[in-house]
Amino acid sequence: MQSAAVRVEQVAQMTSSIEALSKEHSPSLIVLCGDMNEVPGEQALATLIQGPLFFQRLTKSTAEGTCVKNDGSGESEDLDHIFAVAPGTDVDLSLDSVPAPVRSEVSDHSMVAVHSIQVRAKGASGSDRGAADSGTQGDTPPIGAAGVLTS
């Protein structure tokens, strides 16, 4: 596995490329997903949620993890992540639904499936995110949604 310093530099290069593409194409939503080789809270992932793009981490740590550790222990860890940002806006992004990771014999990584990404104005039903995403009466409707699937 690469050092943290190398991963931080890779994130800086990736962020720079995303910024350039964003200026060229003006997307309303950017979704970044995949095997980041870091668990939540480590340095390279932390730089994604800081400026200049301010990605929001949409996946949360799960007891199941998304990847079997390669140390022979059989334990799992969260190395597969989904981040998103709506450039130039001040919105909350959340996942509509995330089923438990699906294990496979083909890879040590589980498939992480997402139905849709909800985009809501900041503070809209933000104090009760669970109710806002459950379809209960009185919800602020999403501004938009995008589908994504990663493994």
Tab-separated table of C-alpha atoms in Angstrom, residues 9-148:
chain	number	residue	atom	x	y	z
A	9	GLU	CA	-0.352	14.123	-3.548
A	10	GLN	CA	-2.560	11.918	-5.740
A	11	VAL	CA	-5.693	13.543	-4.277
A	12	ALA	CA	-4.197	16.996	-5.001
A	13	GLN	CA	-3.541	15.990	-8.627
A	14	MET	CA	-7.019	14.482	-8.969
A	15	THR	CA	-8.653	17.568	-7.422
A	16	SER	CA	-6.751	19.811	-9.832
A	17	SER	CA	-7.961	17.717	-12.790
A	18	ILE	CA	-11.552	17.775	-11.503
A	19	GLU	CA	-11.385	21.571	-11.111
A	20	ALA	CA	-10.137	21.969	-14.694
A	21	LEU	CA	-12.839	19.663	-16.073
A	22	SER	CA	-15.458	21.441	-13.971
A	23	LYS	CA	-14.491	24.818	-15.418
A	24	GLU	CA	-14.635	23.387	-18.936
A	25	HIS	CA	-17.930	21.476	-18.624
A	26	SER	CA	-19.826	23.232	-15.763
A	27	PRO	CA	-21.403	20.097	-14.239
A	28	SER	CA	-24.200	20.460	-11.707
A	29	LEU	CA	-23.032	17.385	-9.762
A	30	ILE	CA	-19.650	15.657	-9.535
A	31	VAL	CA	-19.553	12.134	-8.098
A	32	LEU	CA	-16.234	10.583	-7.121
A	33	CYS	CA	-16.259	6.949	-6.096
A	34	GLY	CA	-13.956	3.997	-5.802
A	35	ASP	CA	-11.249	2.271	-3.815
A	36	MET	CA	-9.351	5.081	-2.095
A	37	ASN	CA	-7.061	2.782	-0.045
A	38	GLU	CA	-7.853	4.748	3.100
A	39	VAL	CA	-10.328	4.354	5.914
A	40	PRO	CA	-12.468	7.348	6.958
A	41	GLY	CA	-10.541	10.014	8.843
A	42	GLU	CA	-7.184	9.418	7.186
A	43	GLN	CA	-5.313	12.340	5.640
A	44	ALA	CA	-5.985	11.957	1.886
A	45	LEU	CA	-9.732	11.489	2.391
A	46	ALA	CA	-9.785	14.474	4.747
A	47	THR	CA	-8.313	16.682	2.015
A	48	LEU	CA	-11.273	15.881	-0.272
A	49	ILE	CA	-13.742	17.502	2.124
A	50	GLN	CA	-11.595	20.617	2.436
A	51	GLY	CA	-11.378	23.300	-0.250
A	52	PRO	CA	-11.207	24.058	-3.027
A	53	LEU	CA	-13.982	21.630	-4.043
A	54	PHE	CA	-15.441	20.711	-0.622
A	55	PHE	CA	-16.607	17.185	-1.492
A	56	GLN	CA	-19.178	15.661	0.858
A	57	ARG	CA	-18.592	12.051	1.901
A	58	LEU	CA	-21.824	10.209	1.215
A	59	THR	CA	-20.930	6.721	2.374
A	60	LYS	CA	-20.761	5.989	6.072
A	61	SER	CA	-18.696	3.363	7.806
A	62	THR	CA	-20.510	0.080	8.195
A	63	ALA	CA	-19.960	-2.904	10.413
A	64	GLU	CA	-19.671	-5.022	7.255
A	65	GLY	CA	-16.908	-2.876	5.772
A	66	THR	CA	-16.388	-2.748	2.022
A	67	CYS	CA	-13.144	-4.663	1.703
A	68	VAL	CA	-11.595	-7.716	3.328
A	69	LYS	CA	-8.228	-6.813	4.864
A	70	ASN	CA	-5.294	-8.445	3.105
A	71	ASP	CA	-3.601	-9.343	6.394
A	72	GLY	CA	-5.223	-12.786	6.591
A	73	SER	CA	-7.397	-11.797	9.580
A	74	GLY	CA	-10.664	-12.023	7.630
A	75	GLU	CA	-11.688	-8.652	9.092
A	76	SER	CA	-13.191	-5.915	6.945
A	77	GLU	CA	-12.456	-2.227	6.555
A	78	ASP	CA	-14.003	0.682	4.636
A	79	LEU	CA	-11.757	1.504	1.679
A	80	ASP	CA	-14.464	2.123	-0.934
A	81	HIS	CA	-16.104	5.518	-0.789
A	82	ILE	CA	-18.568	7.781	-2.578
A	83	PHE	CA	-18.026	11.550	-2.490
A	84	ALA	CA	-20.006	14.237	-4.297
A	85	VAL	CA	-20.071	17.986	-4.758
A	86	ALA	CA	-22.463	20.357	-6.517
A	87	PRO	CA	-20.018	23.066	-7.664
A	88	GLY	CA	-20.965	26.668	-6.974
A	89	THR	CA	-23.906	25.757	-4.737
A	90	ASP	CA	-24.568	25.533	-1.034
A	91	VAL	CA	-26.542	22.281	-0.853
A	92	ASP	CA	-26.682	19.152	1.263
A	93	LEU	CA	-26.101	15.907	-0.579
A	94	SER	CA	-27.220	12.536	0.751
A	95	LEU	CA	-27.683	9.019	-0.478
A	96	ASP	CA	-31.253	7.901	-0.986
A	97	SER	CA	-30.424	4.308	-0.093
A	98	VAL	CA	-27.357	2.173	0.331
A	99	PRO	CA	-27.905	-1.566	0.659
A	100	ALA	CA	-25.352	-3.558	2.628
A	101	PRO	CA	-22.176	-4.193	0.600
A	102	VAL	CA	-22.430	-7.325	-1.572
A	103	ARG	CA	-19.563	-9.784	-1.191
A	104	SER	CA	-18.097	-11.484	-4.247
A	105	GLU	CA	-15.597	-14.247	-4.929
A	106	VAL	CA	-14.199	-12.174	-7.804
A	107	SER	CA	-12.704	-9.418	-5.627
A	108	ASP	CA	-11.753	-8.653	-2.038
A	109	HIS	CA	-13.875	-5.509	-2.443
A	110	SER	CA	-17.628	-5.579	-2.051
A	111	MET	CA	-19.980	-3.961	-4.510
A	112	VAL	CA	-21.404	-0.743	-3.093
A	113	ALA	CA	-24.715	0.107	-4.780
A	114	VAL	CA	-26.577	3.387	-4.479
A	115	HIS	CA	-30.079	4.092	-5.721
A	116	SER	CA	-29.744	7.874	-5.995
A	117	ILE	CA	-28.081	10.977	-4.579
A	118	GLN	CA	-30.488	13.558	-3.164
A	119	VAL	CA	-29.626	17.252	-3.550
A	120	ARG	CA	-31.384	19.598	-1.089
A	121	ALA	CA	-31.010	23.252	-0.234
A	122	LYS	CA	-28.832	23.645	2.888
A	123	GLY	CA	-30.843	23.433	6.080
A	124	ALA	CA	-33.922	21.994	4.372
A	125	SER	CA	-35.107	19.316	6.779
A	126	GLY	CA	-31.444	19.132	7.759
A	127	SER	CA	-32.083	18.708	11.463
A	128	ASP	CA	-33.829	15.411	10.815
A	129	ARG	CA	-32.025	13.836	7.883
A	130	GLY	CA	-33.617	10.432	8.482
A	131	ALA	CA	-37.124	11.824	8.117
A	132	ALA	CA	-36.101	13.962	5.162
A	133	ASP	CA	-34.898	10.941	3.242
A	134	SER	CA	-37.665	8.544	4.224
A	135	GLY	CA	-40.410	10.115	2.137
A	136	THR	CA	-42.463	11.237	5.114
A	137	GLN	CA	-44.992	14.048	4.780
A	138	GLY	CA	-43.578	17.572	5.071
A	139	ASP	CA	-40.252	16.784	3.405
A	140	THR	CA	-38.441	19.356	1.376
A	141	PRO	CA	-38.324	17.827	-2.082
A	142	PRO	CA	-34.900	17.185	-3.533
A	143	ILE	CA	-33.522	19.691	-6.013
A	144	GLY	CA	-32.225	16.806	-8.070
A	145	ALA	CA	-30.867	13.304	-7.937
A	146	ALA	CA	-28.220	11.259	-9.717
A	147	GLY	CA	-27.693	7.521	-9.820
A	148	VAL	CA	-24.333	5.830	-9.223
